[in-house]
Tab-separated table of C-alpha atoms and ligand atoms in Angstrom:
chain	number	residue	atom	x	y	z
A	1	UNK	CA	-177.976	111.251	-11.741
A	2	UNK	CA	-180.179	112.701	-14.445
A	3	UNK	CA	-178.595	115.751	-16.177
A	4	UNK	CA	-180.858	118.566	-16.270
A	5	UNK	CA	-178.702	121.129	-17.471
A	6	UNK	CA	-180.373	121.315	-20.969
A	7	UNK	CA	-182.886	123.729	-19.935
A	8	UNK	CA	-179.765	126.355	-19.061
A	9	UNK	CA	-178.274	126.616	-22.737
A	10	UNK	CA	-179.218	129.563	-24.342
A	11	UNK	CA	-181.764	129.239	-27.631
A	12	UNK	CA	-179.470	130.237	-30.182
A	13	UNK	CA	-176.897	127.607	-29.238
A	14	UNK	CA	-179.357	124.862	-28.463
A	15	UNK	CA	-180.890	125.202	-32.333
A	16	UNK	CA	-177.424	124.729	-33.777
A	17	UNK	CA	-176.046	121.236	-34.606
A	18	UNK	CA	-172.771	119.553	-34.027
A	19	UNK	CA	-170.587	119.107	-36.643
A	20	UNK	CA	-171.562	115.898	-38.994
A	21	UNK	CA	-167.599	115.461	-39.472
A	22	UNK	CA	-166.630	114.566	-35.719
A	23	UNK	CA	-169.163	112.450	-35.573
A	24	UNK	CA	-167.423	110.222	-38.302
A	25	UNK	CA	-163.976	110.702	-37.099
A	26	UNK	CA	-164.997	109.305	-33.964
A	27	UNK	CA	-166.151	105.953	-35.362
A	28	UNK	CA	-163.042	105.756	-37.728
A	29	UNK	CA	-161.123	106.067	-34.444
A	30	UNK	CA	-162.629	103.597	-32.674
A	31	UNK	CA	-162.072	101.302	-35.608
A	32	UNK	CA	-158.816	100.011	-35.444
A	33	UNK	CA	-158.668	98.572	-39.414
A	34	UNK	CA	-160.659	101.657	-40.749
A	35	UNK	CA	-158.657	104.035	-43.091
A	36	UNK	CA	-159.921	107.575	-42.743
A	37	UNK	CA	-160.579	109.605	-45.670
A	38	UNK	CA	-162.748	111.738	-43.118
A	39	UNK	CA	-160.880	114.463	-41.350
A	40	UNK	CA	-159.668	117.485	-43.128
A	41	UNK	CA	-156.087	117.633	-41.743
A	42	UNK	CA	-153.019	116.930	-43.303
A	43	UNK	CA	-151.280	113.682	-42.565
A	44	UNK	CA	-147.753	115.397	-42.442
A	45	UNK	CA	-146.293	116.339	-39.401
A	46	UNK	CA	-145.352	119.707	-39.050
A	47	UNK	CA	-141.856	120.148	-41.125
A	48	UNK	CA	-139.005	119.728	-38.587
A	49	UNK	CA	-137.468	123.064	-38.955
A	50	UNK	CA	-140.568	124.946	-37.938
A	51	UNK	CA	-141.239	122.384	-34.685
A	52	UNK	CA	-137.595	123.304	-34.111
A	53	UNK	CA	-138.175	127.086	-33.940
A	54	UNK	CA	-141.093	126.350	-31.230
A	55	UNK	CA	-138.657	124.060	-29.401
A	56	UNK	CA	-135.915	126.733	-29.180
A	57	UNK	CA	-138.326	129.730	-28.435
A	58	UNK	CA	-139.481	127.398	-25.244
A	59	UNK	CA	-135.587	126.601	-24.464
A	60	UNK	CA	-135.134	130.658	-24.528
A	61	UNK	CA	-138.167	130.861	-21.942
A	62	UNK	CA	-140.756	132.645	-24.547
A	63	UNK	CA	-143.284	132.268	-22.532
A	64	UNK	CA	-145.493	135.222	-21.929
A	65	UNK	CA	-148.580	136.705	-23.450
A	66	UNK	CA	-147.795	138.503	-26.706
A	67	UNK	CA	-149.500	141.872	-27.988
A	68	UNK	CA	-152.999	141.069	-28.393
A	69	UNK	CA	-152.554	141.330	-32.494
A	70	UNK	CA	-149.899	139.003	-32.403
A	71	UNK	CA	-145.979	139.612	-32.420
A	72	UNK	CA	-145.039	142.279	-34.610
A	73	UNK	CA	-142.102	140.339	-36.357
A	74	UNK	CA	-144.950	137.606	-37.169
A	75	UNK	CA	-147.392	140.465	-38.593
A	76	UNK	CA	-144.455	142.102	-40.519
A	77	UNK	CA	-143.991	138.514	-42.248
A	78	UNK	CA	-147.445	138.074	-42.706
A	79	UNK	CA	-147.538	141.247	-44.614
A	80	UNK	CA	-144.515	140.457	-46.768
A	81	UNK	CA	-146.166	137.048	-47.727
A	82	UNK	CA	-149.702	138.252	-48.368
A	83	UNK	CA	-148.176	140.843	-50.636
A	84	UNK	CA	-146.214	138.353	-52.717
A	85	UNK	CA	-148.871	135.871	-52.798
A	86	UNK	CA	-152.028	137.848	-53.081
A	87	UNK	CA	-150.938	141.076	-54.453
A	88	UNK	CA	-152.453	143.317	-51.928
A	89	UNK	CA	-150.721	144.912	-49.486
A	90	UNK	CA	-151.897	145.700	-45.430
A	91	UNK	CA	-150.132	147.022	-42.863
A	92	UNK	CA	-148.435	144.977	-39.826
A	93	UNK	CA	-149.127	148.044	-37.240
A	94	UNK	CA	-152.692	148.829	-37.967
A	95	UNK	CA	-154.173	145.889	-40.605
A	96	UNK	CA	-153.180	142.253	-39.432
A	97	UNK	CA	-154.458	140.530	-36.661
A	98	UNK	CA	-153.204	137.170	-35.313
A	99	UNK	CA	-155.724	134.650	-33.902
A	100	UNK	CA	-156.514	130.974	-32.504
A	101	UNK	CA	-156.508	129.533	-36.319
A	102	UNK	CA	-158.663	130.699	-39.275
A	103	UNK	CA	-161.819	129.360	-36.974
A	104	UNK	CA	-161.251	132.464	-34.353
A	105	UNK	CA	-160.929	134.764	-37.232
A	106	UNK	CA	-164.370	133.537	-38.982
A	107	UNK	CA	-165.681	134.402	-35.738
A	108	UNK	CA	-164.612	137.537	-34.674
A	109	UNK	CA	-165.273	138.683	-38.266
A	110	UNK	CA	-168.781	138.050	-38.242
A	111	UNK	CA	-168.989	139.460	-34.710
A	112	UNK	CA	-167.071	142.274	-35.434
A	113	UNK	CA	-169.598	143.207	-38.636
A	114	UNK	CA	-173.194	141.755	-37.772
A	115	UNK	CA	-176.037	143.232	-36.220
A	116	UNK	CA	-178.796	141.010	-35.112
A	117	UNK	CA	-180.545	140.076	-38.171
A	118	UNK	CA	-177.999	140.974	-40.572
A	119	UNK	CA	-177.893	138.573	-43.680
A	120	UNK	CA	-174.866	136.773	-44.686
A	121	UNK	CA	-174.420	135.067	-48.422
A	122	UNK	CA	-172.332	131.713	-48.811
A	123	UNK	CA	-172.109	129.459	-51.215
A	124	UNK	CA	-172.599	125.676	-50.219
A	125	UNK	CA	-171.712	122.972	-49.777
A	126	UNK	CA	-169.289	124.773	-47.592
A	127	UNK	CA	-167.246	124.170	-44.399
A	128	UNK	CA	-169.168	123.101	-41.571
A	129	UNK	CA	-168.611	126.031	-39.212
A	130	UNK	CA	-169.898	129.444	-41.529
A	131	UNK	CA	-173.723	128.927	-41.041
A	132	UNK	CA	-173.223	128.093	-37.272
A	133	UNK	CA	-171.042	130.714	-36.818
A	134	UNK	CA	-173.258	133.325	-38.378
A	135	UNK	CA	-176.033	132.389	-35.888
A	136	UNK	CA	-173.937	132.351	-32.949
A	137	UNK	CA	-173.072	136.323	-34.161
A	138	UNK	CA	-177.219	136.665	-34.371
A	139	UNK	CA	-177.239	136.833	-38.431
A	140	UNK	CA	-179.169	135.210	-40.805
A	141	UNK	CA	-177.325	132.605	-42.858
A	142	UNK	CA	-178.314	132.378	-46.945
A	143	UNK	CA	-176.987	129.650	-48.677
A	144	UNK	CA	-176.298	129.646	-52.429
A	145	UNK	CA	-176.209	126.346	-53.627
A	146	UNK	CA	-173.534	124.972	-55.980
A	147	UNK	CA	-173.549	122.086	-58.570
A	148	UNK	CA	-171.283	119.421	-59.998
A	149	UNK	CA	-171.957	120.357	-63.206
A	150	UNK	CA	-170.164	123.831	-62.521
A	151	UNK	CA	-167.101	122.342	-60.904
A	152	UNK	CA	-169.044	123.287	-57.571
A	153	UNK	CA	-168.041	127.023	-58.414
A	154	UNK	CA	-170.612	129.752	-57.412
A	155	UNK	CA	-171.711	131.644	-60.626
A	156	UNK	CA	-172.175	135.716	-60.264
A	157	UNK	CA	-175.836	134.973	-61.505
A	158	UNK	CA	-176.580	132.405	-58.378
A	159	UNK	CA	-175.382	134.825	-56.129
A	160	UNK	CA	-177.444	137.868	-57.535
A	161	UNK	CA	-180.535	135.638	-57.520
A	162	UNK	CA	-179.670	134.926	-53.720
A	163	UNK	CA	-179.198	138.620	-52.928
A	164	UNK	CA	-182.060	140.368	-50.917
A	165	UNK	CA	-182.407	143.647	-48.763
A	166	UNK	CA	-180.364	143.093	-45.921
A	167	UNK	CA	-177.556	141.229	-47.035
A	168	UNK	CA	-174.396	142.779	-45.664
A	169	UNK	CA	-171.607	139.778	-46.050
A	170	UNK	CA	-170.685	137.494	-48.649
A	171	UNK	CA	-168.510	134.591	-47.460
A	172	UNK	CA	-166.168	133.159	-49.793
A	173	UNK	CA	-163.908	130.075	-49.773
A	174	UNK	CA	-161.540	128.992	-52.947
A	175	UNK	CA	-160.361	126.604	-52.950
A	176	UNK	CA	-163.215	125.443	-51.402
A	177	UNK	CA	-163.929	122.482	-48.546
A	178	UNK	CA	-165.348	120.041	-49.478
A	179	UNK	CA	-165.394	120.331	-53.192
A	180	UNK	CA	-162.186	121.770	-54.260
A	181	UNK	CA	-164.115	124.268	-56.113
A	182	UNK	CA	-162.548	127.774	-57.253
A	183	UNK	CA	-163.938	130.571	-59.133
A	184	UNK	CA	-162.200	131.503	-62.590
A	185	UNK	CA	-161.074	135.316	-62.563
A	186	UNK	CA	-163.657	136.405	-64.915
A	187	UNK	CA	-166.610	135.169	-62.494
A	188	UNK	CA	-164.473	136.554	-59.367
A	189	UNK	CA	-164.333	139.992	-61.005
A	190	UNK	CA	-168.168	139.474	-61.952
A	191	UNK	CA	-168.644	138.872	-58.388
A	192	UNK	CA	-166.473	141.580	-56.956
A	193	UNK	CA	-168.381	144.070	-58.749
A	194	UNK	CA	-171.709	143.019	-57.435
A	195	UNK	CA	-170.577	143.306	-54.294
A	196	UNK	CA	-169.469	146.949	-54.504
A	197	UNK	CA	-172.613	147.869	-56.300
A	198	UNK	CA	-174.471	146.168	-53.061
A	199	UNK	CA	-172.167	147.763	-50.758
A	200	UNK	CA	-171.369	144.264	-49.189
A	201	UNK	CA	-168.232	143.250	-47.016
A	202	UNK	CA	-166.376	139.891	-48.146
A	203	UNK	CA	-164.900	137.562	-45.769
A	204	UNK	CA	-162.829	135.392	-48.032
A	205	UNK	CA	-161.198	132.303	-46.488
A	206	UNK	CA	-158.120	131.400	-48.172
A	207	UNK	CA	-156.577	128.676	-46.031
A	208	UNK	CA	-156.136	126.207	-49.183
A	209	UNK	CA	-155.099	128.831	-51.733
A	210	UNK	CA	-151.173	127.249	-51.820
A	211	UNK	CA	-153.061	123.895	-52.448
A	212	UNK	CA	-153.994	124.948	-56.123
A	213	UNK	CA	-153.309	122.886	-58.702
A	214	UNK	CA	-155.080	124.038	-61.802
A	215	UNK	CA	-154.407	127.378	-62.641
A	216	UNK	CA	-153.389	130.549	-60.064
A	217	UNK	CA	-155.070	131.304	-57.186
A	218	UNK	CA	-156.741	135.049	-57.098
A	219	UNK	CA	-157.590	136.872	-54.185
A	220	UNK	CA	-160.827	139.096	-54.816
A	221	UNK	CA	-159.172	141.253	-51.998
A	222	UNK	CA	-156.794	142.327	-55.027
A	223	UNK	CA	-159.884	143.422	-57.457
A	224	UNK	CA	-160.801	146.785	-57.555
A	225	UNK	CA	-162.613	148.395	-55.143
A	226	UNK	CA	-162.408	145.331	-52.858
A	227	UNK	CA	-159.549	145.751	-50.489
A	228	UNK	CA	-161.557	148.529	-48.410
A	229	UNK	CA	-164.594	145.878	-48.129
A	230	UNK	CA	-162.769	142.530	-47.671
A	231	UNK	CA	-161.449	140.431	-44.790
A	232	UNK	CA	-158.805	138.082	-45.861
A	233	UNK	CA	-158.554	135.015	-43.732
A	234	UNK	CA	-155.551	132.938	-44.085
A	235	UNK	CA	-153.395	130.634	-41.785
A	236	UNK	CA	-150.965	127.609	-41.175
A	237	UNK	CA	-153.015	124.681	-40.557
A	238	UNK	CA	-153.318	123.092	-44.171
A	239	UNK	CA	-150.555	124.056	-46.516
A	240	UNK	CA	-147.638	124.417	-43.651
A	241	UNK	CA	-149.109	120.759	-41.754
A	242	UNK	CA	-149.827	123.050	-38.680
A	243	UNK	CA	-153.131	122.472	-37.473
A	244	UNK	CA	-152.179	121.809	-33.388
A	245	UNK	CA	-150.255	125.144	-33.481
A	246	UNK	CA	-153.493	127.334	-33.826
A	247	UNK	CA	-152.373	129.842	-35.707
A	248	UNK	CA	-154.372	131.904	-38.278
A	249	UNK	CA	-154.845	135.550	-39.368
A	250	UNK	CA	-156.915	138.575	-40.635
A	251	UNK	CA	-156.034	140.907	-43.183
A	252	UNK	CA	-158.418	144.130	-43.358
A	253	UNK	CA	-158.721	147.953	-43.220
A	254	UNK	CA	-157.531	149.088	-39.661
A	255	UNK	CA	-161.155	149.817	-38.439
A	256	UNK	CA	-162.163	146.135	-38.886
A	257	UNK	CA	-159.492	144.943	-37.515
A	258	UNK	CA	-159.668	147.121	-34.298
A	259	UNK	CA	-163.310	145.778	-33.999
A	260	UNK	CA	-162.051	142.533	-34.375
A	261	UNK	CA	-158.982	142.575	-32.119
A	262	UNK	CA	-161.347	144.038	-29.349
A	263	UNK	CA	-163.460	140.770	-29.281
A	264	UNK	CA	-160.274	138.821	-29.369
A	265	UNK	CA	-158.664	140.681	-26.487
A	266	UNK	CA	-161.577	140.099	-24.218
A	267	UNK	CA	-161.716	136.624	-25.153
A	268	UNK	CA	-158.680	135.049	-26.266
A	269	UNK	CA	-155.965	137.618	-25.064
A	270	UNK	CA	-153.605	136.504	-27.768
A	271	UNK	CA	-152.480	133.364	-29.759
A	272	UNK	CA	-149.976	131.182	-27.935
A	273	UNK	CA	-146.359	132.715	-28.187
A	274	UNK	CA	-144.807	129.256	-29.269
A	275	UNK	CA	-146.918	128.948	-32.104
A	276	UNK	CA	-146.354	132.489	-33.214
A	277	UNK	CA	-142.993	131.799	-33.262
A	278	UNK	CA	-143.360	128.633	-35.302
A	279	UNK	CA	-145.248	130.624	-37.685
A	280	UNK	CA	-142.383	133.170	-38.095
A	281	UNK	CA	-140.327	130.233	-39.337
A	282	UNK	CA	-142.793	128.815	-41.749
A	283	UNK	CA	-143.298	131.983	-43.610
A	284	UNK	CA	-139.261	132.525	-43.447
A	285	UNK	CA	-138.009	129.465	-44.532
A	286	UNK	CA	-141.052	126.697	-45.245
A	287	UNK	CA	-141.621	127.440	-48.889
A	288	UNK	CA	-140.146	124.400	-50.097
A	289	UNK	CA	-141.457	121.910	-47.608
A	290	UNK	CA	-144.466	123.206	-48.283
A	291	UNK	CA	-144.080	122.697	-52.065
A	292	UNK	CA	-143.246	119.075	-51.433
A	293	UNK	CA	-146.470	118.244	-49.421
A	294	UNK	CA	-148.373	120.143	-52.272
A	295	UNK	CA	-146.568	117.913	-54.793
A	296	UNK	CA	-148.245	114.864	-53.046
A	297	UNK	CA	-151.436	115.958	-52.698
A	298	UNK	CA	-151.321	116.703	-56.163
A	299	UNK	CA	-150.145	113.053	-57.128
A	300	UNK	CA	-152.840	111.788	-54.689
A	301	UNK	CA	-155.611	113.758	-56.101
A	302	UNK	CA	-154.925	112.483	-59.701
A	303	UNK	CA	-155.273	108.817	-58.700
A	304	UNK	CA	-158.350	108.988	-56.229
A	305	UNK	CA	-160.213	110.888	-58.604
A	306	UNK	CA	-159.511	108.772	-61.622
A	307	UNK	CA	-160.154	105.670	-59.301
A	308	UNK	CA	-163.662	107.219	-58.116
A	309	UNK	CA	-164.728	107.415	-61.944
A	310	UNK	CA	-163.555	104.202	-62.714
A	311	UNK	CA	-165.911	102.864	-59.872
A	312	UNK	CA	-168.769	104.691	-61.419
A	313	UNK	CA	-169.014	107.355	-58.829
A	314	UNK	CA	-168.529	110.355	-61.224
A	315	UNK	CA	-165.854	112.655	-59.456
A	316	UNK	CA	-164.991	116.391	-60.767
A	317	UNK	CA	-161.448	117.466	-60.863
A	318	UNK	CA	-160.841	119.288	-57.543
A	319	UNK	CA	-158.839	122.606	-58.510
A	320	UNK	CA	-157.438	122.725	-55.049
A	321	UNK	CA	-157.678	121.914	-51.540
A	322	UNK	CA	-156.928	117.661	-50.462
A	323	UNK	CA	-161.015	116.945	-50.951
A	324	UNK	CA	-162.447	114.852	-53.533
A	325	UNK	CA	-166.289	114.984	-53.951
A	326	UNK	CA	-167.451	112.197	-55.520
A	327	UNK	CA	-171.103	111.570	-56.452
A	328	UNK	CA	-172.275	108.443	-54.809
A	329	UNK	CA	-175.869	108.532	-55.877
A	330	UNK	CA	-175.819	105.623	-58.300
A	331	UNK	CA	-175.170	103.230	-54.805
A	332	UNK	CA	-179.171	104.184	-54.496
A	333	UNK	CA	-178.552	105.432	-51.034
A	334	UNK	CA	-178.677	108.694	-49.254
A	335	UNK	CA	-175.136	110.331	-48.641
A	336	UNK	CA	-175.604	109.229	-44.984
A	337	UNK	CA	-176.440	105.825	-45.322
A	338	UNK	CA	-173.695	105.452	-47.757
A	339	UNK	CA	-171.159	106.961	-45.569
A	340	UNK	CA	-172.427	104.865	-42.442
A	341	UNK	CA	-172.620	101.576	-44.389
A	342	UNK	CA	-169.132	101.876	-46.288
A	343	UNK	CA	-167.374	103.046	-42.660
A	344	UNK	CA	-169.262	99.749	-40.946
A	345	UNK	CA	-168.901	97.506	-43.625
A	346	UNK	CA	-165.892	98.476	-45.966
A	347	UNK	CA	-164.291	100.116	-43.456
A	348	UNK	CA	-163.823	103.248	-45.265
A	349	UNK	CA	-164.450	106.638	-43.712
A	350	UNK	CA	-165.837	109.432	-45.442
A	351	UNK	CA	-168.209	112.451	-44.859
A	352	UNK	CA	-171.319	112.317	-45.904
A	353	UNK	CA	-171.964	115.242	-48.447
A	354	UNK	CA	-174.794	116.983	-46.151
A	355	UNK	CA	-172.627	117.333	-43.244
A	356	UNK	CA	-171.549	120.560	-45.549
A	357	UNK	CA	-175.246	121.465	-46.228
A	358	UNK	CA	-178.235	120.077	-48.160
A	359	UNK	CA	-176.900	120.988	-51.741
A	360	UNK	CA	-174.076	118.186	-50.479
A	361	UNK	CA	-176.978	115.376	-50.886
A	362	UNK	CA	-175.959	112.509	-53.249
A	363	UNK	CA	-172.062	112.839	-52.433
A	364	UNK	CA	-169.493	112.159	-49.988
A	365	UNK	CA	-166.391	114.180	-48.926
A	366	UNK	CA	-163.036	112.115	-49.443
A	367	UNK	CA	-160.242	113.613	-47.982
A	368	UNK	CA	-156.754	112.356	-49.592
A	369	UNK	CA	-154.713	113.641	-46.997
A	370	UNK	CA	-153.570	110.269	-46.504
A	371	UNK	CA	-151.093	108.220	-48.118
A	372	UNK	CA	-151.020	106.932	-51.612
A	373	UNK	CA	-151.216	103.596	-50.085
A	374	UNK	CA	-153.930	104.165	-48.086
A	375	UNK	CA	-155.733	105.565	-51.160
A	376	UNK	CA	-155.079	102.326	-52.829
A	377	UNK	CA	-156.581	100.516	-50.325
A	378	UNK	CA	-159.313	102.561	-49.436
A	379	UNK	CA	-160.934	102.843	-53.282
A	380	UNK	CA	-160.019	98.859	-53.364
A	381	UNK	CA	-162.196	98.300	-50.739
A	382	UNK	CA	-164.979	100.482	-51.837
A	383	UNK	CA	-164.952	99.145	-55.290
A	384	UNK	CA	-165.627	95.142	-53.671
A	385	UNK	CA	-168.060	97.167	-51.752
A	386	UNK	CA	-169.878	98.677	-54.608
A	387	UNK	CA	-169.538	95.206	-56.808
A	388	UNK	CA	-171.869	93.666	-53.673
A	389	UNK	CA	-174.059	96.375	-52.916
A	390	UNK	CA	-174.700	98.411	-55.695
A	391	UNK	CA	-178.454	98.111	-56.561
B	1	PLP	C1	-162.689	126.425	-45.158
B	1	PLP	C2	-161.912	126.124	-43.828
B	1	PLP	N1	-161.549	127.581	-43.537
B	1	PLP	C3	-161.063	127.346	-41.999
B	1	PLP	C4	-160.793	126.157	-41.183
B	1	PLP	C5	-159.961	125.968	-40.074
B	1	PLP	O1	-158.632	126.230	-39.970
B	1	PLP	P1	-157.730	126.551	-38.645
B	1	PLP	O2	-157.340	125.112	-38.268
B	1	PLP	O3	-156.851	127.664	-39.002
B	1	PLP	O4	-158.956	127.108	-37.274
B	1	PLP	C6	-161.098	124.997	-42.037
B	1	PLP	C7	-160.285	123.599	-41.728
B	1	PLP	O5	-160.884	122.718	-41.666
B	1	PLP	C8	-161.467	124.963	-43.445
B	1	PLP	O6	-161.488	124.097	-44.202
């Protein structure tokens, strides 16, 4: 029977694209011999002691709902962790909300703050969900392009130029998915001063902050005048290899957390209790396993970036995250053509840079969250393919 149900779909939902990443991941998953540098997910299994905490909680019969904001014990651990790592303190009782991944918190933050038509600035290329999430919250997304020559760091000047009346929110993500870009402290201070001058709110997605290889990660929330206007988002998916647990959190002034909590309460109720128990264990005892994984990513990054450069695909050094973002324009193909041909002909899956916004044109994202051996084999396959096909 013909499916005519499309006519029932709301216009603002029909208007947003599907994630380009998932499409490539699905192709790679169907090809048995393909090496996937496609999906942004750790190749490590969650450390055993964290899994054990979830198993133990289940054994003890912890199968209930929790407080809407999350277990108080978890919020206390988050408060300690955030204070130590980001040098900004939040009350576990009123200023922290635990949700289903950073994903849910992005949605909650935007829905809690945006009135229809409010504008949101974000740097691009960026995580695929930002612009659609703004549209779903009836806001207007305004991209600030970033460039390889600046290591894909947003410059204060570009931000100032992009600003227009009605801009209420600035979304930041350092280190950045898909480029690994970060901004240095001086530039971040200028950005913070501009945000204060224009009375904007920052949604700061710091999900890759532990995976910073060069220099120290600085949170904009810790800068003068910023705590009162920042929603700091963080989670467990990347650094603790806990994507399937679906736990993330928001730290912000009480009135903002209260607004986000109301939406969360009605649409999600609470994050799963077993995952919250596992998250407590990750924060209490997970640091050494996390540092070991970071060491592996660091080693892989150095290898894969050097190989891309040797292959004539110029690649800046990502200062954090587990993504390399090489320039493939020398192949004479668009990002989409390049990624499509390479997956079919060389059996290496990478995501076209344009999946992360128009300013990703001419690049592909290669996730090095796969084994060192896979990276050797993937870059060898790519080298052979380039030798045959470069125009
Ligand atoms: C920048 C960024 N933010 C948020 C997320 C979503 O994370 P979570 O698994 O916590 O929902 C991702 C996942 O790839 C990401 O790259």
